């Protein structure tokens, strides 16, 4: 078979899968890596997506072109420094640098990406001028990575060193690069700028910039398929589709406490807990035709992202995802989850470079779902009124006092979602049509 799926999984996963006794055949579900990670968050895409959403298909194509150009340029810088992309969270990049002088190469990549974005990040669109900026966190240490799940094997990156990377990026403002004290300790003193939180600004490049060839691995689709989420795999092998703006329902499921599990009980125990949790989420959402989109990093844990209405629409997207999320929460989970869900317009499409791509959703809808996840308590599903109103099934709900979130001028009202009740009947305001206007 051809390698249509290969660009959609990290190089680390490809190398893991090619080893004898891989995770799919009962091999180890975790690894430790002495490495440096770079976590970069590009700001400006959400504003651009919101502006161009009014331009329909043309606007979606503009966004895809802009994202592809931007991330292709950034990935070229990172890969020429010997890095590889682990996670592509819509407008964020998680990069891994291993081998000799990994901290030095990671520092060059971070500085190079910031400089490249200054050149390519000024975009003229049909909705006006957009300026993209990037904030970056860098950390050096021992990282834990996990390959878990059932319907596909998902690369989960979590643990204390990941938390340090995320925290470094969280300290940086747009245009800044913050390195942890551990990274600063292995770089020349002249590279260190003023203190930022528990780390330091990265001021200047250490030594000569690397210029390694971009490594492109080879692996047939039948061997790659077990590492691509089921709905995305089917979408891509079916030919994919053009990028679109459409209404979708997005949920973030956050698992916590992995730092202590790794340190006190060991990575093998963490792998077991992650595996059972990811398998349960996969099973439930796929039974409801909800897409398991992927996982992403966070402080002391991580995020599972699921979406209903992308890449396929069924017309009852809100009911299906709410029912699935309640079923997940009501399960006997190995790791407690807290969930945020919101419905609205998103950009959905296939983006990236030819050798490394992802299928993603972006926009304010996605951001608000993540904000609700951050507000939720363990075992709680928080949803906006938009989701509940569009669901054909009633759920027991408890309103929360309005609260403020980043990116919103007005306070947000959310509801804790309880058990399902009856199905709505006799609604005259809902037409039997779904999708585009």
Short mmCIF file of C-alpha atoms in Angstrom, two decimals:
data_model
loop_
_atom_site.label_atom_id
_atom_site.label_comp_id
_atom_site.label_asym_id
_atom_site.label_seq_id
_atom_site.Cartn_x
_atom_site.Cartn_y
_atom_site.Cartn_z
CA UNK A 1 0.00 0.00 0.00
CA UNK A 2 1.08 3.62 -0.47
CA UNK A 3 2.06 5.81 2.45
CA UNK A 4 -0.94 8.18 2.55
CA UNK A 5 -1.16 7.94 6.33
CA UNK A 6 2.54 8.18 7.16
CA UNK A 7 2.71 12.02 7.46
CA UNK A 8 -0.01 11.89 10.13
CA UNK A 9 2.02 10.14 12.82
CA UNK A 10 5.19 11.36 14.60
CA UNK A 11 8.61 10.07 13.62
CA UNK A 12 8.96 8.75 17.18
CA UNK A 13 5.86 6.59 16.66
CA UNK A 14 7.10 5.32 13.29
CA UNK A 15 10.44 4.29 14.80
CA UNK A 16 8.65 2.68 17.76
CA UNK A 17 6.34 0.73 15.45
CA UNK A 18 9.25 -0.58 13.37
CA UNK A 19 10.98 -2.18 16.33
CA UNK A 20 10.57 -5.90 17.06
CA UNK A 21 7.92 -6.35 19.75
CA UNK A 22 6.17 -3.02 19.10
CA UNK A 23 3.34 -1.80 21.30
CA UNK A 24 0.73 -3.25 18.91
CA UNK A 25 2.16 -6.74 19.39
CA UNK A 26 2.42 -6.68 23.18
CA UNK A 27 5.69 -4.75 23.43
CA UNK A 28 6.46 -1.94 25.90
CA UNK A 29 3.86 0.83 26.09
CA UNK A 30 6.28 3.46 27.36
CA UNK A 31 9.74 4.90 26.85
CA UNK A 32 11.98 7.35 28.66
CA UNK A 33 13.94 9.83 26.58
CA UNK A 34 16.82 12.08 27.55
CA UNK A 35 15.93 14.99 25.34
CA UNK A 36 14.89 18.62 24.96
CA UNK A 37 11.34 19.61 24.09
CA UNK A 38 10.17 22.82 22.47
CA UNK A 39 6.55 23.87 22.87
CA UNK A 40 5.48 26.76 20.65
CA UNK A 41 2.07 28.42 20.58
CA UNK A 42 1.23 30.58 17.56
CA UNK A 43 -1.24 33.39 18.25
CA UNK A 44 -3.36 35.03 15.57
CA UNK A 45 -4.87 32.01 13.82
CA UNK A 46 -8.11 32.13 15.80
CA UNK A 47 -8.74 35.77 14.91
CA UNK A 48 -7.97 35.01 11.26
CA UNK A 49 -10.28 31.99 11.27
CA UNK A 50 -13.14 34.02 12.76
CA UNK A 51 -12.73 36.76 10.15
CA UNK A 52 -12.52 34.37 7.21
CA UNK A 53 -15.41 32.18 8.35
CA UNK A 54 -17.75 34.69 6.72
CA UNK A 55 -16.15 33.98 3.34
CA UNK A 56 -17.29 30.35 3.20
CA UNK A 57 -15.28 27.89 1.14
CA UNK A 58 -12.93 30.58 -0.14
CA UNK A 59 -12.21 31.65 3.43
CA UNK A 60 -11.51 28.06 4.51
CA UNK A 61 -9.08 27.65 1.63
CA UNK A 62 -7.34 30.89 2.61
CA UNK A 63 -6.92 29.66 6.18
CA UNK A 64 -5.56 26.30 5.02
CA UNK A 65 -3.07 28.01 2.70
CA UNK A 66 -1.92 30.35 5.49
CA UNK A 67 -1.56 27.55 8.05
CA UNK A 68 0.22 25.28 5.59
CA UNK A 69 2.69 28.02 4.63
CA UNK A 70 3.32 29.01 8.25
CA UNK A 71 3.82 25.54 9.68
CA UNK A 72 5.79 24.30 6.69
CA UNK A 73 8.25 27.13 7.31
CA UNK A 74 8.41 26.46 11.06
CA UNK A 75 8.77 22.70 10.59
CA UNK A 76 11.59 23.20 8.11
CA UNK A 77 13.54 25.17 10.73
CA UNK A 78 12.88 22.56 13.43
CA UNK A 79 13.63 19.53 11.28
CA UNK A 80 16.87 21.02 9.95
CA UNK A 81 17.94 21.30 13.60
CA UNK A 82 17.21 17.59 14.05
CA UNK A 83 13.81 17.99 15.70
CA UNK A 84 10.62 16.08 15.07
CA UNK A 85 6.99 17.08 15.59
CA UNK A 86 5.19 15.10 18.30
CA UNK A 87 1.93 17.06 18.60
CA UNK A 88 0.21 19.60 16.40
CA UNK A 89 -2.54 21.19 18.49
CA UNK A 90 -4.15 23.36 15.83
CA UNK A 91 -2.03 26.44 16.52
CA UNK A 92 0.65 24.86 18.76
CA UNK A 93 3.70 22.69 18.08
CA UNK A 94 5.40 20.20 20.40
CA UNK A 95 8.87 19.29 19.11
CA UNK A 96 11.33 16.66 20.31
CA UNK A 97 15.13 16.92 20.06
CA UNK A 98 17.21 13.84 20.89
CA UNK A 99 20.83 12.82 20.46
CA UNK A 100 24.03 14.80 20.73
CA UNK A 101 23.72 18.46 21.71
CA UNK A 102 19.93 18.24 21.77
CA UNK A 103 19.58 21.32 23.98
CA UNK A 104 21.76 23.40 21.65
CA UNK A 105 19.85 22.26 18.57
CA UNK A 106 16.52 22.92 20.29
CA UNK A 107 17.63 26.45 21.21
CA UNK A 108 18.63 27.15 17.61
CA UNK A 109 15.28 25.82 16.40
CA UNK A 110 13.33 28.00 18.85
CA UNK A 111 15.21 31.14 17.84
CA UNK A 112 15.00 30.20 14.16
CA UNK A 113 11.24 29.62 14.27
CA UNK A 114 10.64 32.96 15.92
CA UNK A 115 12.78 34.70 13.29
CA UNK A 116 11.09 32.83 10.42
CA UNK A 117 7.62 33.72 11.69
CA UNK A 118 8.57 37.39 11.69
CA UNK A 119 9.13 37.00 7.94
CA UNK A 120 6.16 34.82 6.99
CA UNK A 121 3.71 35.71 9.76
CA UNK A 122 2.43 38.95 8.26
CA UNK A 123 -0.51 37.77 6.21
CA UNK A 124 -2.68 39.75 3.83
CA UNK A 125 -6.08 38.08 3.63
CA UNK A 126 -9.43 38.95 2.10
CA UNK A 127 -10.51 39.83 5.66
CA UNK A 128 -7.57 42.16 6.28
CA UNK A 129 -4.03 42.04 7.64
CA UNK A 130 -3.14 39.38 10.24
CA UNK A 131 0.09 39.25 12.24
CA UNK A 132 1.12 35.89 13.73
CA UNK A 133 3.40 35.68 16.76
CA UNK A 134 4.80 32.76 18.72
CA UNK A 135 5.55 32.11 22.40
CA UNK A 136 7.94 29.23 23.10
CA UNK A 137 8.93 27.12 26.09
CA UNK A 138 12.06 24.92 26.15
CA UNK A 139 12.98 22.24 28.71
CA UNK A 140 15.73 19.64 28.93
CA UNK A 141 15.33 16.47 30.99
CA UNK A 142 14.04 12.90 31.09
CA UNK A 143 10.72 12.65 29.26
CA UNK A 144 8.12 9.90 29.41
CA UNK A 145 6.14 8.94 26.31
CA UNK A 146 3.37 6.34 26.07
CA UNK A 147 1.79 4.41 23.20
CA UNK A 148 -1.66 3.33 24.39
CA UNK A 149 -5.21 2.62 23.25
CA UNK A 150 -7.30 0.05 21.44
CA UNK A 151 -8.85 1.10 18.12
CA UNK A 152 -5.62 2.94 17.45
CA UNK A 153 -2.41 3.39 19.42
CA UNK A 154 -2.20 6.99 20.59
CA UNK A 155 1.07 8.69 21.47
CA UNK A 156 0.55 10.33 24.87
CA UNK A 157 3.27 12.67 26.15
CA UNK A 158 3.01 13.41 29.86
CA UNK A 159 4.97 13.49 33.11
CA UNK A 160 7.08 15.94 35.14
CA UNK A 161 9.37 16.99 32.27
CA UNK A 162 6.38 17.74 30.04
CA UNK A 163 4.88 19.85 32.82
CA UNK A 164 8.13 21.83 32.98
CA UNK A 165 7.96 22.41 29.21
CA UNK A 166 4.33 23.54 29.34
CA UNK A 167 5.06 25.81 32.30
CA UNK A 168 7.98 27.44 30.47
CA UNK A 169 5.74 28.25 27.50
CA UNK A 170 3.03 29.51 29.84
CA UNK A 171 5.53 31.99 31.29
CA UNK A 172 6.43 33.37 27.86
CA UNK A 173 4.47 36.20 26.28
CA UNK A 174 4.00 36.45 22.50
CA UNK A 175 7.40 36.81 20.87
CA UNK A 176 9.34 35.44 23.87
CA UNK A 177 11.29 32.19 24.31
CA UNK A 178 11.56 30.95 27.89
CA UNK A 179 13.93 28.11 28.75
CA UNK A 180 13.82 26.21 32.00
CA UNK A 181 16.68 26.35 34.49
CA UNK A 182 17.63 22.82 33.39
CA UNK A 183 18.07 23.95 29.78
CA UNK A 184 19.90 27.11 30.82
CA UNK A 185 22.34 24.99 32.84
CA UNK A 186 23.56 23.11 29.75
CA UNK A 187 23.78 26.10 27.39
CA UNK A 188 26.53 28.75 27.34
CA UNK A 189 25.99 31.51 29.87
CA UNK A 190 25.81 34.07 27.07
CA UNK A 191 22.58 32.49 25.83
CA UNK A 192 20.79 33.36 29.04
CA UNK A 193 18.67 36.49 29.29
CA UNK A 194 16.64 37.89 32.21
CA UNK A 195 14.75 35.59 34.55
CA UNK A 196 11.17 34.62 33.67
CA UNK A 197 9.39 32.70 36.40
CA UNK A 198 11.62 29.78 37.35
CA UNK A 199 13.45 29.98 34.02
CA UNK A 200 15.17 32.48 31.78
CA UNK A 201 14.64 34.17 28.45
CA UNK A 202 16.67 32.63 25.64
CA UNK A 203 18.67 35.58 24.38
CA UNK A 204 21.15 34.41 21.72
CA UNK A 205 21.98 31.23 19.79
CA UNK A 206 24.67 28.96 21.21
CA UNK A 207 27.28 28.28 18.52
CA UNK A 208 26.81 27.50 14.82
CA UNK A 209 23.27 26.80 13.58
CA UNK A 210 22.75 23.14 12.59
CA UNK A 211 21.59 22.31 9.06
CA UNK A 212 20.70 18.63 9.07
CA UNK A 213 18.81 17.00 6.20
CA UNK A 214 15.09 16.51 6.84
CA UNK A 215 14.56 12.83 7.69
CA UNK A 216 11.60 11.25 5.88
CA UNK A 217 10.88 7.68 6.95
CA UNK A 218 9.09 5.03 4.90
CA UNK A 219 6.26 2.78 6.08
CA UNK A 220 3.23 1.32 4.29
CA UNK A 221 -0.30 2.36 5.21
CA UNK A 222 -1.25 -1.09 6.47
CA UNK A 223 1.47 -0.74 9.13
CA UNK A 224 0.76 2.92 9.84
CA UNK A 225 -3.03 2.52 10.16
CA UNK A 226 -3.03 1.20 13.77
CA UNK A 227 -1.55 4.54 14.92
CA UNK A 228 -4.09 6.88 13.26
CA UNK A 229 -7.49 7.56 14.94
CA UNK A 230 -10.22 5.45 13.35
CA UNK A 231 -12.42 8.26 11.98
CA UNK A 232 -9.43 10.22 10.67
CA UNK A 233 -7.97 7.07 9.13
CA UNK A 234 -11.23 6.36 7.29
CA UNK A 235 -11.48 9.98 6.16
CA UNK A 236 -7.95 10.08 4.77
CA UNK A 237 -8.08 6.69 3.06
CA UNK A 238 -11.40 7.70 1.52
CA UNK A 239 -9.69 10.60 -0.23
CA UNK A 240 -10.14 13.29 2.42
CA UNK A 241 -11.88 16.55 1.57
CA UNK A 242 -11.22 20.24 1.14
CA UNK A 243 -10.93 22.36 4.31
CA UNK A 244 -14.28 23.77 5.45
CA UNK A 245 -15.98 26.07 7.90
CA UNK A 246 -18.84 24.22 9.55
CA UNK A 247 -20.70 23.85 12.82
CA UNK A 248 -19.25 21.18 15.09
CA UNK A 249 -19.25 20.24 18.75
CA UNK A 250 -15.84 20.01 20.40
CA UNK A 251 -14.99 18.46 23.77
CA UNK A 252 -11.76 18.44 25.79
CA UNK A 253 -11.30 15.64 28.35
CA UNK A 254 -8.56 16.38 30.85
CA UNK A 255 -6.76 13.73 32.89
CA UNK A 256 -4.71 14.87 35.90
CA UNK A 257 -2.09 13.65 38.33
CA UNK A 258 0.29 11.84 35.98
CA UNK A 259 3.38 13.55 37.43
CA UNK A 260 2.95 11.86 40.81
CA UNK A 261 2.02 8.55 39.19
CA UNK A 262 5.21 8.54 37.11
CA UNK A 263 7.42 9.56 40.03
CA UNK A 264 5.85 7.47 42.80
CA UNK A 265 4.41 4.42 41.02
CA UNK A 266 6.55 4.37 37.90
CA UNK A 267 5.95 4.82 34.16
CA UNK A 268 4.69 1.26 33.72
CA UNK A 269 1.80 1.95 36.10
CA UNK A 270 1.11 5.25 34.34
CA UNK A 271 1.05 3.44 30.98
CA UNK A 272 -1.51 0.97 32.32
CA UNK A 273 -3.80 3.73 33.63
CA UNK A 274 -3.50 5.75 30.43
CA UNK A 275 -4.17 2.70 28.31
CA UNK A 276 -7.40 1.75 30.07
CA UNK A 277 -8.63 5.37 30.05
CA UNK A 278 -7.88 5.97 26.37
CA UNK A 279 -9.41 2.61 25.41
CA UNK A 280 -12.63 3.45 27.23
CA UNK A 281 -12.91 6.88 25.62
CA UNK A 282 -12.21 5.38 22.18
CA UNK A 283 -14.82 2.67 22.66
CA UNK A 284 -17.60 4.99 23.80
CA UNK A 285 -17.10 7.84 21.32
CA UNK A 286 -16.68 5.54 18.33
CA UNK A 287 -19.90 3.69 19.20
CA UNK A 288 -21.64 7.10 18.97
CA UNK A 289 -19.88 8.16 15.74
CA UNK A 290 -17.93 10.84 17.59
CA UNK A 291 -14.39 11.43 16.34
CA UNK A 292 -11.41 10.78 18.61
CA UNK A 293 -9.23 13.58 17.26
CA UNK A 294 -6.10 13.06 19.37
CA UNK A 295 -4.32 14.01 22.58
CA UNK A 296 -2.30 17.03 23.63
CA UNK A 297 0.01 18.03 26.48
CA UNK A 298 -0.85 20.00 29.60
CA UNK A 299 0.39 20.73 33.11
CA UNK A 300 0.46 17.54 35.24
CA UNK A 301 -1.70 15.54 32.83
CA UNK A 302 -2.99 15.88 29.33
CA UNK A 303 -6.00 16.40 27.10
CA UNK A 304 -8.06 14.09 24.90
CA UNK A 305 -9.89 15.96 22.14
CA UNK A 306 -13.08 14.57 20.59
CA UNK A 307 -15.37 16.23 18.06
CA UNK A 308 -18.82 15.54 16.67
CA UNK A 309 -19.72 16.69 13.15
CA UNK A 310 -16.15 16.46 11.83
CA UNK A 311 -15.05 14.96 9.49
CA UNK A 312 -18.57 13.46 8.99
CA UNK A 313 -21.92 15.02 9.89
CA UNK A 314 -24.90 13.05 11.15
CA UNK A 315 -27.36 15.80 12.14
CA UNK A 316 -27.64 14.94 15.84
CA UNK A 317 -24.06 15.81 16.73
CA UNK A 318 -24.80 17.52 20.05
CA UNK A 319 -26.93 14.69 21.41
CA UNK A 320 -24.41 12.05 20.39
CA UNK A 321 -21.42 13.77 21.97
CA UNK A 322 -23.26 14.67 25.21
CA UNK A 323 -24.51 11.10 25.54
CA UNK A 324 -20.99 9.78 24.92
CA UNK A 325 -19.40 12.15 27.42
CA UNK A 326 -21.90 11.20 30.13
CA UNK A 327 -21.21 7.54 29.42
CA UNK A 328 -17.47 8.13 29.72
CA UNK A 329 -17.82 10.02 33.01
CA UNK A 330 -20.12 7.33 34.41
CA UNK A 331 -17.56 4.62 33.62
CA UNK A 332 -15.17 3.18 36.17
CA UNK A 333 -12.21 5.17 34.85
CA UNK A 334 -8.60 4.57 35.80
CA UNK A 335 -7.93 8.31 35.63
CA UNK A 336 -10.65 10.81 36.57
CA UNK A 337 -11.60 13.20 33.79
CA UNK A 338 -12.94 16.74 33.72
CA UNK A 339 -14.68 17.76 30.52
CA UNK A 340 -15.64 20.94 28.66
CA UNK A 341 -17.84 20.95 25.55
CA UNK A 342 -18.99 23.73 23.23
CA UNK A 343 -20.75 23.89 19.87
CA UNK A 344 -20.27 26.44 17.12
CA UNK A 345 -18.41 27.27 13.90
CA UNK A 346 -14.97 25.73 13.40
CA UNK A 347 -12.35 25.50 10.70
CA UNK A 348 -11.76 21.82 9.93
CA UNK A 349 -9.08 20.62 7.58
CA UNK A 350 -5.91 18.82 6.73
CA UNK A 351 -2.87 21.05 7.32
CA UNK A 352 0.90 20.95 7.58
CA UNK A 353 3.89 20.08 5.40
CA UNK A 354 3.97 17.24 2.87
CA UNK A 355 6.10 15.12 5.19
CA UNK A 356 4.23 15.94 8.43
CA UNK A 357 0.53 16.77 8.54
CA UNK A 358 -2.49 16.64 10.80
CA UNK A 359 -6.27 16.81 10.59
CA UNK A 360 -7.39 19.53 12.98
CA UNK A 361 -10.16 21.87 14.07
CA UNK A 362 -9.55 25.50 14.98
CA UNK A 363 -11.46 28.57 16.05
CA UNK A 364 -13.12 30.26 19.01
CA UNK A 365 -15.42 27.25 19.52
CA UNK A 366 -12.39 25.05 20.17
CA UNK A 367 -10.84 27.60 22.52
CA UNK A 368 -14.01 27.97 24.60
CA UNK A 369 -14.36 24.20 24.96
CA UNK A 370 -10.82 24.14 26.37
CA UNK A 371 -11.66 26.98 28.78
CA UNK A 372 -14.68 25.03 30.06
CA UNK A 373 -12.47 21.98 30.57
CA UNK A 374 -10.15 24.07 32.73
CA UNK A 375 -13.14 25.22 34.83
CA UNK A 376 -14.61 21.72 35.30
CA UNK A 377 -14.08 19.64 38.43
CA UNK A 378 -13.01 15.97 38.24
CA UNK A 379 -15.98 13.88 37.14
CA UNK A 380 -17.83 16.93 35.77
CA UNK A 381 -19.03 17.73 32.26
CA UNK A 382 -19.48 21.46 31.58
CA UNK A 383 -21.39 22.55 28.48
CA UNK A 384 -22.60 25.82 27.05
CA UNK A 385 -26.21 26.62 26.31
CA UNK A 386 -25.43 26.30 22.59
CA UNK A 387 -24.76 22.58 22.99
CA UNK A 388 -27.75 21.92 25.22
CA UNK A 389 -30.19 23.85 23.03
CA UNK A 390 -29.16 21.97 19.90
CA UNK A 391 -29.40 18.54 21.52
CA UNK A 392 -32.55 16.57 20.76
CA UNK A 393 -32.25 14.97 24.19
CA UNK A 394 -32.74 16.74 27.50
CA UNK A 395 -30.13 16.35 30.24
CA UNK A 396 -30.31 17.23 33.90
CA UNK A 397 -28.32 20.45 34.17
CA UNK A 398 -27.07 22.70 36.94
CA UNK A 399 -26.13 26.28 35.97
CA UNK A 400 -22.84 27.69 37.20
CA UNK A 401 -22.45 31.35 38.14
CA UNK A 402 -21.15 33.30 35.11
CA UNK A 403 -17.35 33.36 34.96
CA UNK A 404 -14.73 35.10 32.84
CA UNK A 405 -12.38 33.28 30.48
CA UNK A 406 -9.45 34.37 28.37
CA UNK A 407 -10.51 35.68 24.97
CA UNK A 408 -14.09 36.59 25.97
CA UNK A 409 -15.20 40.10 26.87
CA UNK A 410 -18.38 38.98 28.58
CA UNK A 411 -18.73 36.35 31.31
CA UNK A 412 -19.53 32.83 30.12
CA UNK A 413 -22.50 30.84 31.39
CA UNK A 414 -22.03 27.08 31.56
CA UNK A 415 -23.99 24.14 32.89
CA UNK A 416 -22.92 20.98 34.67
CA UNK A 417 -24.45 18.18 32.61
CA UNK A 418 -26.06 15.29 34.47
CA UNK A 419 -28.03 12.23 33.37
CA UNK A 420 -29.99 12.11 30.13
CA UNK A 421 -33.75 12.45 30.32
CA UNK A 422 -36.37 12.45 27.56
CA UNK A 423 -36.03 13.34 23.87
CA UNK A 424 -37.45 16.60 22.59
CA UNK A 425 -40.58 16.41 20.43
CA UNK A 426 -42.54 18.87 18.32
CA UNK A 427 -39.72 21.37 17.70
CA UNK A 428 -40.79 23.60 14.80
CA UNK A 429 -37.67 25.76 14.84
CA UNK A 430 -35.38 22.97 13.59
CA UNK A 431 -35.31 22.33 9.86
CA UNK A 432 -34.48 18.81 8.56
CA UNK A 433 -31.22 20.11 7.06
CA UNK A 434 -27.71 20.15 8.50
CA UNK A 435 -24.37 21.59 7.57
CA UNK A 436 -23.73 24.69 5.50
CA UNK A 437 -26.29 27.51 5.37
#
